[in-house]
Coordinates of C-alpha atoms in Angstrom, one line a residue:
X136 CA -8.0 -3.5 19.1
X137 CA -6.1 -0.2 18.5
X138 CA -8.2 2.9 18.8
X139 CA -7.4 3.9 15.2
X140 CA -8.6 0.5 13.9
X141 CA -11.8 1.0 15.8
X142 CA -12.2 4.5 14.2
X143 CA -11.4 3.0 10.8
X144 CA -14.3 0.6 11.3
X145 CA -16.6 3.4 12.2
X146 CA -15.9 5.5 9.1
X147 CA -16.1 2.6 6.6
X148 CA -19.9 3.0 6.0
X149 CA -19.4 6.7 5.5
X150 CA -16.6 6.1 3.0
X151 CA -18.8 3.6 1.3
X152 CA -21.4 6.3 0.8
X153 CA -18.8 8.5 -1.0
X154 CA -17.2 5.7 -3.0
X155 CA -19.1 6.4 -6.2
X156 CA -18.3 10.1 -6.0
X157 CA -14.6 9.2 -5.3
X158 CA -14.6 7.0 -8.4
X159 CA -16.2 9.7 -10.6
X160 CA -13.8 12.4 -9.3
X161 CA -10.7 10.2 -10.0
X162 CA -9.4 11.1 -6.5
X163 CA -10.7 10.8 -2.9
X164 CA -13.7 13.0 -2.2
X165 CA -13.0 15.8 0.2
X166 CA -15.3 14.2 2.8
X167 CA -13.4 10.9 2.4
X168 CA -10.1 12.7 3.1
X169 CA -11.6 14.4 6.1
X170 CA -12.8 11.1 7.5
X171 CA -9.4 9.4 7.0
X172 CA -7.6 12.3 8.6
X173 CA -9.8 12.4 11.6
X174 CA -9.5 8.6 12.1
X175 CA -5.7 8.9 12.2
X176 CA -5.0 6.0 9.8
X177 CA -2.1 7.8 8.1
X178 CA -0.5 8.5 11.5
X179 CA -0.4 4.9 12.7
X180 CA 3.2 4.4 11.6
X181 CA 4.3 8.0 12.2
X182 CA 6.8 8.7 15.0
X183 CA 5.4 9.8 18.4
X184 CA 7.2 13.2 18.4
X185 CA 5.0 14.2 15.5
X186 CA 1.7 13.0 16.8
X187 CA 2.0 9.4 15.5
X188 CA 1.6 6.0 17.2
X189 CA 4.7 4.0 16.0
X190 CA 2.1 1.3 16.0
X191 CA 2.4 -2.5 15.5
X192 CA 2.3 -3.1 11.7
X193 CA -0.6 -5.5 12.3
X194 CA -2.7 -2.6 13.6
X195 CA -1.8 -0.7 10.5
X196 CA -2.8 -3.6 8.2
X197 CA -6.1 -4.0 10.0
X198 CA -6.9 -0.3 9.8
X199 CA -6.3 -0.3 6.0
X200 CA -8.5 -3.4 5.6
X201 CA -11.3 -1.7 7.5
X202 CA -11.1 1.4 5.3
X203 CA -10.9 -0.7 2.1
X204 CA -14.1 -2.6 3.1
X205 CA -16.0 0.6 2.7
X206 CA -14.1 2.1 -0.3
X207 CA -11.4 0.4 -2.2
X208 CA -9.7 3.6 -3.4
X209 CA -9.7 5.1 0.1
X210 CA -8.1 1.9 1.5
X211 CA -5.5 1.8 -1.3
X212 CA -4.5 5.4 -0.6
X213 CA -4.2 4.6 3.1
X214 CA -2.2 1.5 2.4
X215 CA 0.3 3.2 0.2
X216 CA 0.4 6.6 1.9
X217 CA 0.3 5.2 5.4
X218 CA 3.8 3.6 4.9
X219 CA 5.5 6.9 4.0
X220 CA 5.5 8.3 7.6
X221 CA 7.2 5.0 8.6
X222 CA 10.0 5.6 6.1
X223 CA 10.3 9.4 6.8
X224 CA 11.0 8.5 10.4
X225 CA 14.2 6.9 9.2
X226 CA 15.5 10.0 7.5
X227 CA 17.3 13.0 8.9
X228 CA 15.2 14.8 11.6
X229 CA 15.6 18.0 9.5
X230 CA 13.3 16.7 6.7
X231 CA 10.9 15.3 9.3
X232 CA 10.5 18.9 10.7
X233 CA 10.1 20.3 7.2
X234 CA 7.2 17.9 6.5
X235 CA 5.4 17.7 9.8
X236 CA 6.7 20.7 11.8
X237 CA 3.7 22.9 11.0
X238 CA 1.1 20.2 10.4
X239 CA 1.6 16.6 11.6
X240 CA -1.4 15.6 9.3
X241 CA 0.6 16.4 6.2
X242 CA 0.4 13.5 3.7
X243 CA 3.2 12.1 1.6
X244 CA 2.9 10.5 -1.8
X245 CA 5.2 8.2 -3.8
X246 CA 6.1 6.1 -6.2
X247 CA 9.3 4.2 -5.5
X248 CA 9.9 2.9 -9.0
X249 CA 13.4 4.2 -9.9
X250 CA 12.1 6.2 -12.9
X251 CA 14.5 9.1 -12.5
X252 CA 18.2 9.8 -12.3
X253 CA 19.7 11.6 -9.3
X254 CA 23.0 13.2 -10.5
X255 CA 25.4 14.0 -7.7
X256 CA 25.9 17.8 -7.0
X257 CA 27.4 19.8 -4.3
X258 CA 25.5 18.9 -1.1
X259 CA 23.0 16.6 -2.8
X260 CA 21.6 15.6 -6.2
X261 CA 19.9 17.0 -9.2
X262 CA 16.9 14.9 -10.1
X263 CA 15.1 14.4 -13.4
X264 CA 12.5 11.8 -14.3
X265 CA 8.9 10.8 -15.0
X266 CA 7.1 8.6 -12.6
X267 CA 3.7 6.8 -12.9
X268 CA 1.2 5.6 -10.2
X269 CA 1.4 8.3 -7.5
X270 CA -1.6 7.2 -5.5
X271 CA -3.5 9.9 -3.6
X272 CA -1.1 12.5 -4.8
X273 CA -3.6 15.4 -5.1
X274 CA -4.0 15.3 -1.3
X275 CA -0.2 15.3 -0.5
X276 CA 2.2 18.1 0.0
X277 CA 5.4 16.0 -0.2
X278 CA 6.5 13.0 -2.2
X279 CA 8.9 10.0 -2.0
X280 CA 10.5 9.2 -5.4
X281 CA 12.7 6.3 -6.4
X282 CA 15.8 7.2 -8.4
X283 CA 19.1 5.7 -9.6
X284 CA 22.3 7.6 -8.8
X285 CA 23.7 9.0 -12.0
X286 CA 27.2 9.6 -13.4
X287 CA 28.6 12.9 -14.8
X288 CA 26.7 12.3 -18.1
X289 CA 23.3 12.0 -16.3
X290 CA 23.0 8.3 -17.0
X291 CA 22.7 5.7 -14.2
X292 CA 26.1 5.0 -12.7
X293 CA 27.5 1.4 -12.6
X294 CA 27.0 -0.6 -10.5
X295 CA 23.4 0.5 -10.2
X296 CA 22.6 2.1 -6.8
X297 CA 19.2 3.3 -5.8
X298 CA 17.9 6.2 -3.7
X299 CA 14.6 7.2 -2.2
X300 CA 14.4 11.0 -2.2
X301 CA 11.9 13.4 -0.7
X302 CA 10.6 16.5 -2.5
X303 CA 8.1 19.3 -1.6
X304 CA 5.1 19.9 -3.8
X305 CA 6.8 23.0 -5.3
X306 CA 9.6 20.8 -6.9
X307 CA 7.4 18.4 -8.9
X308 CA 4.5 18.5 -11.3
X309 CA 1.4 16.3 -11.1
X310 CA 0.3 15.4 -14.6
X311 CA -3.5 15.8 -14.7
X312 CA -5.6 13.5 -16.9
X313 CA -2.9 10.7 -16.5
X314 CA -5.1 8.3 -14.5
X315 CA -7.9 6.8 -16.7
X316 CA -8.3 3.2 -15.5
X317 CA -11.0 0.5 -15.0
X318 CA -10.5 0.1 -11.2
X319 CA -9.2 1.9 -8.2
X320 CA -10.1 5.0 -10.2
X321 CA -10.6 7.1 -7.1
X322 CA -6.9 6.6 -6.0
X323 CA -5.9 9.4 -8.4
X324 CA -2.6 7.6 -9.1
X325 CA -1.3 10.2 -11.5
X326 CA 2.0 10.7 -13.2
X327 CA 4.8 12.9 -11.7
X328 CA 7.4 15.0 -13.5
X329 CA 10.6 16.4 -12.1
X330 CA 12.8 18.7 -14.3
X331 CA 16.1 19.2 -12.5
X332 CA 15.1 19.7 -8.9
X333 CA 17.9 19.9 -6.3
X334 CA 17.6 17.3 -3.5
X335 CA 19.8 18.0 -0.5
X336 CA 21.6 14.9 1.0
X337 CA 19.5 15.0 4.2
X338 CA 16.3 14.3 2.1
X339 CA 17.7 11.0 0.7
X340 CA 18.1 7.5 1.9
X341 CA 19.9 4.6 0.2
X342 CA 17.6 1.8 -0.9
X343 CA 20.2 -0.7 0.3
X344 CA 19.9 0.7 3.9
X345 CA 16.1 0.8 4.1
X346 CA 15.8 -2.7 2.5
X347 CA 17.7 -4.2 5.5
X348 CA 15.6 -2.3 8.1
X349 CA 17.7 -2.3 11.2
X350 CA 20.6 -0.5 9.5
X351 CA 18.4 2.6 8.9
X352 CA 16.8 2.4 12.4
X353 CA 20.2 2.4 14.0
X354 CA 21.4 5.3 11.9
X355 CA 18.2 7.3 12.7
X356 CA 18.5 6.5 16.4
X357 CA 15.1 4.8 16.4
X358 CA 14.5 2.3 19.2
X359 CA 10.8 1.6 18.4
X360 CA 10.5 -1.9 17.0
X361 CA 8.4 -1.0 13.9
X362 CA 11.3 1.0 12.4
X363 CA 13.6 -2.0 12.5
X364 CA 11.5 -3.9 9.9
X365 CA 12.6 -4.2 6.3
X366 CA 11.1 -1.9 3.6
X367 CA 10.0 -4.8 1.4
X368 CA 7.9 -6.2 4.2
X369 CA 6.3 -2.9 5.2
X370 CA 5.5 -1.3 1.8
X371 CA 3.8 -4.4 0.4
X372 CA 1.9 -4.8 3.6
X373 CA -0.1 -1.7 3.0
X374 CA -0.9 -2.6 -0.6
X375 CA -1.9 -6.2 0.1
X376 CA -4.0 -5.1 3.1
X377 CA -6.0 -2.9 0.8
X378 CA -6.6 -5.8 -1.6
X379 CA -7.7 -8.1 1.2
X380 CA -10.0 -5.3 2.6
X381 CA -11.5 -4.9 -0.8
X382 CA -12.2 -8.6 -1.0
X383 CA -13.9 -8.4 2.4
X384 CA -16.0 -5.5 1.1
X385 CA -16.9 -7.6 -1.9
X386 CA -18.0 -10.5 0.3
X387 CA -20.2 -8.2 2.4
X388 CA -21.7 -6.7 -0.8
X389 CA -22.4 -10.2 -2.1
X390 CA -24.1 -11.3 1.1
X391 CA -26.3 -8.2 1.0
X392 CA -27.2 -8.9 -2.6
X393 CA -27.8 -12.6 -2.3
X394 CA -29.9 -12.5 0.9
X395 CA -33.2 -11.8 -0.9
X396 CA -32.2 -12.5 -4.5
X397 CA -34.4 -14.8 -6.6
X398 CA -32.7 -16.3 -9.7
X399 CA -34.1 -16.3 -13.2
X400 CA -35.4 -19.8 -12.6
X401 CA -37.4 -18.5 -9.7
X402 CA -35.3 -20.1 -6.9
X403 CA -34.3 -18.2 -3.8
X404 CA -30.5 -18.1 -3.5
X405 CA -30.7 -18.5 0.3
X406 CA -32.1 -22.0 -0.4
X407 CA -29.5 -23.0 -3.0
X408 CA -26.9 -25.2 -1.3
X409 CA -24.4 -24.7 -4.1
X410 CA -24.5 -20.9 -3.8
X411 CA -24.2 -21.1 0.0
X412 CA -21.2 -23.4 -0.3
X413 CA -19.5 -20.9 -2.6
X414 CA -20.2 -18.1 -0.1
X415 CA -18.7 -20.0 2.8
X416 CA -15.7 -21.2 0.8
X417 CA -15.0 -17.6 -0.3
X418 CA -15.4 -16.3 3.2
X419 CA -12.9 -18.9 4.5
X420 CA -10.4 -18.1 1.8
X421 CA -10.6 -14.4 2.5
X422 CA -10.3 -14.9 6.2
X423 CA -7.3 -17.1 5.6
X424 CA -5.7 -14.4 3.5
X425 CA -6.1 -11.9 6.3
X426 CA -4.7 -14.3 8.9
X427 CA -1.7 -15.2 6.8
X428 CA -0.8 -11.5 6.1
X429 CA -1.1 -10.5 9.7
X430 CA 0.8 -13.5 11.0
X431 CA 3.7 -12.9 8.6
X432 CA 4.4 -9.3 9.6
X433 CA 3.7 -10.1 13.2
X434 CA 6.4 -12.8 13.1
X435 CA 8.9 -10.3 11.7
X436 CA 8.0 -7.8 14.3
X437 CA 8.5 -10.3 17.1
X438 CA 11.9 -11.2 15.7
X439 CA 12.9 -7.5 15.6
X440 CA 11.5 -6.9 19.0
X441 CA 13.6 -9.8 20.5
X442 CA 16.7 -8.6 18.8
X443 CA 16.9 -11.6 16.5
X444 CA 18.2 -10.8 13.0
X445 CA 15.7 -10.9 10.1
X446 CA 17.3 -13.0 7.4
X447 CA 16.8 -12.9 3.6
X448 CA 15.0 -16.2 4.0
X449 CA 12.6 -14.7 6.6
X450 CA 11.9 -11.8 4.2
X451 CA 11.4 -14.1 1.2
X452 CA 8.9 -16.3 3.0
X453 CA 6.9 -13.3 4.2
X454 CA 6.8 -11.8 0.7
X455 CA 5.7 -15.2 -0.7
X456 CA 2.8 -15.3 1.8
X457 CA 1.9 -11.6 1.1
X458 CA 1.6 -12.4 -2.6
X459 CA -0.3 -15.6 -2.1
X460 CA -2.8 -14.0 0.3
X461 CA -3.6 -11.3 -2.3
X462 CA -4.1 -13.9 -5.1
X463 CA -6.2 -16.1 -2.8
X464 CA -8.5 -13.3 -1.7
X465 CA -9.1 -12.1 -5.3
X466 CA -9.7 -15.6 -6.5
X467 CA -12.4 -15.9 -3.8
X468 CA -14.0 -12.7 -5.0
X469 CA -14.1 -14.2 -8.5
X470 CA -16.0 -17.2 -7.2
X471 CA -18.8 -15.2 -5.6
X472 CA -18.9 -12.6 -8.4
X473 CA -19.5 -15.5 -10.9
X474 CA -22.5 -16.5 -8.8
X475 CA -24.1 -13.1 -8.5
X476 CA -26.2 -13.1 -11.7
X477 CA -26.2 -10.8 -14.7
X478 CA -27.3 -7.7 -12.8
X479 CA -24.1 -7.7 -10.8
X480 CA -22.4 -5.9 -13.8
X481 CA -24.7 -2.8 -13.5
X482 CA -23.0 0.3 -12.2
X483 CA -25.5 0.7 -9.3
X484 CA -24.4 -2.7 -7.9
X485 CA -21.5 -2.0 -5.6
X486 CA -20.1 -5.5 -6.0
X487 CA -18.9 -4.7 -9.5
X488 CA -16.7 -1.9 -8.2
X489 CA -15.1 -4.1 -5.5
X490 CA -14.5 -6.7 -8.2
X491 CA -12.8 -4.2 -10.5
X492 CA -10.8 -2.6 -7.6
X493 CA -9.6 -6.0 -6.5
X494 CA -8.3 -7.0 -9.9
X495 CA -6.5 -3.7 -10.4
X496 CA -4.9 -4.0 -7.0
X497 CA -3.6 -7.4 -7.9
X498 CA -1.8 -5.8 -10.9
X499 CA 0.7 -4.0 -8.6
X500 CA 4.3 -5.1 -9.1
X501 CA 4.5 -6.3 -5.5
X502 CA 1.9 -9.0 -6.3
X503 CA 3.8 -10.6 -9.2
X504 CA 4.4 -14.2 -7.9
X505 CA 7.4 -15.3 -9.9
X506 CA 10.3 -13.7 -8.1
X507 CA 9.0 -14.0 -4.6
X508 CA 7.9 -17.6 -5.1
X509 CA 11.2 -18.6 -6.7
X510 CA 13.3 -16.9 -4.0
X511 CA 11.4 -18.4 -1.1
X512 CA 11.7 -21.9 -2.6
X513 CA 15.4 -21.5 -3.1
X514 CA 16.0 -20.2 0.4
X515 CA 14.1 -23.2 1.8
X516 CA 16.5 -25.4 -0.1
X517 CA 19.3 -23.8 1.7
X518 CA 20.4 -21.7 -1.4
X519 CA 21.0 -18.0 -1.6
X520 CA 19.1 -16.3 -4.5
X521 CA 21.0 -13.5 -6.3
X522 CA 20.4 -10.8 -8.8
X523 CA 16.8 -10.2 -9.9
X524 CA 15.5 -12.8 -7.5
X525 CA 16.3 -10.5 -4.6
X526 CA 14.2 -7.7 -6.0
X527 CA 11.4 -6.4 -3.9
X528 CA 12.2 -8.8 -1.0

């Protein structure tokens, strides 16, 4: 076990103690931020020259799960934000120095949805747009944003070409009171506004390059295997890991609650064969979800490490399994939640928060089954999906 995974395990109970405060604040509590920083979860995928580990992605996934077991919002922020150092390692060393030169513990936010237009200008681009879902953004000093390259009129140029761009906190506005939700409330996934910021070329990377993985690693001179992996395997990994960790936290909460519970009929749950069957079935499903997620990213890592090319079919199958593992884990949470009695809906029962967080996590675009499932099926028929079926794969 990686030392950071072990430290993530050790802080999970403390994060759990602050989970209610985090939810009420609508962002991570200061103590939760401190614990995550000291554990080093955000630096697992960071390059070694800036105090990172360039770790195996399976270690990253397991660390995120451990955090999410204690606090779903903290796990989500680690899962999303923890991938950003991985991508920054693929950009120009100049921007890496700007972000981490003074403080290697600087956090980076996102989102990647291309909700802005980057119009070419001398030496870079001028960016305008409005983005939603910037998880953990209050605790970050830089941000990755997705954008479409614009034409001279400021509209997306044709054919459509995407960029990921990096901005300092001074170049964007966080829209307060823009995160009022039923689950993952503590992630503080607020809106972002940019009104004409200049983005120099060295703070950009083409979506097409990072999607393929190895192209960007070669361009950046990165020899570490983790940086040769495709973006659409790595970014969903953090998000799905958080959902599975939340499911594991829900299972633990259910076990604690059911251990001494007596039903309205006066029966002890621990003597109810049907309830015990449901517990074991859910536990097996959640364990299978963890195993499938870790196996998929480990398989891609082994391919990259051996120098074998990662094909679109490889990526599609891994994305299919990532999506399925999330849905399987949340379905298991539903089964145990339904057998927890009426008092489970009370705010002082932690299981209801895990249940809400799990369902909101499942709403992320990377967990929509249609495209990934269709693309994987077509590739296994020997066909080559095109157009929208290649999105987020």
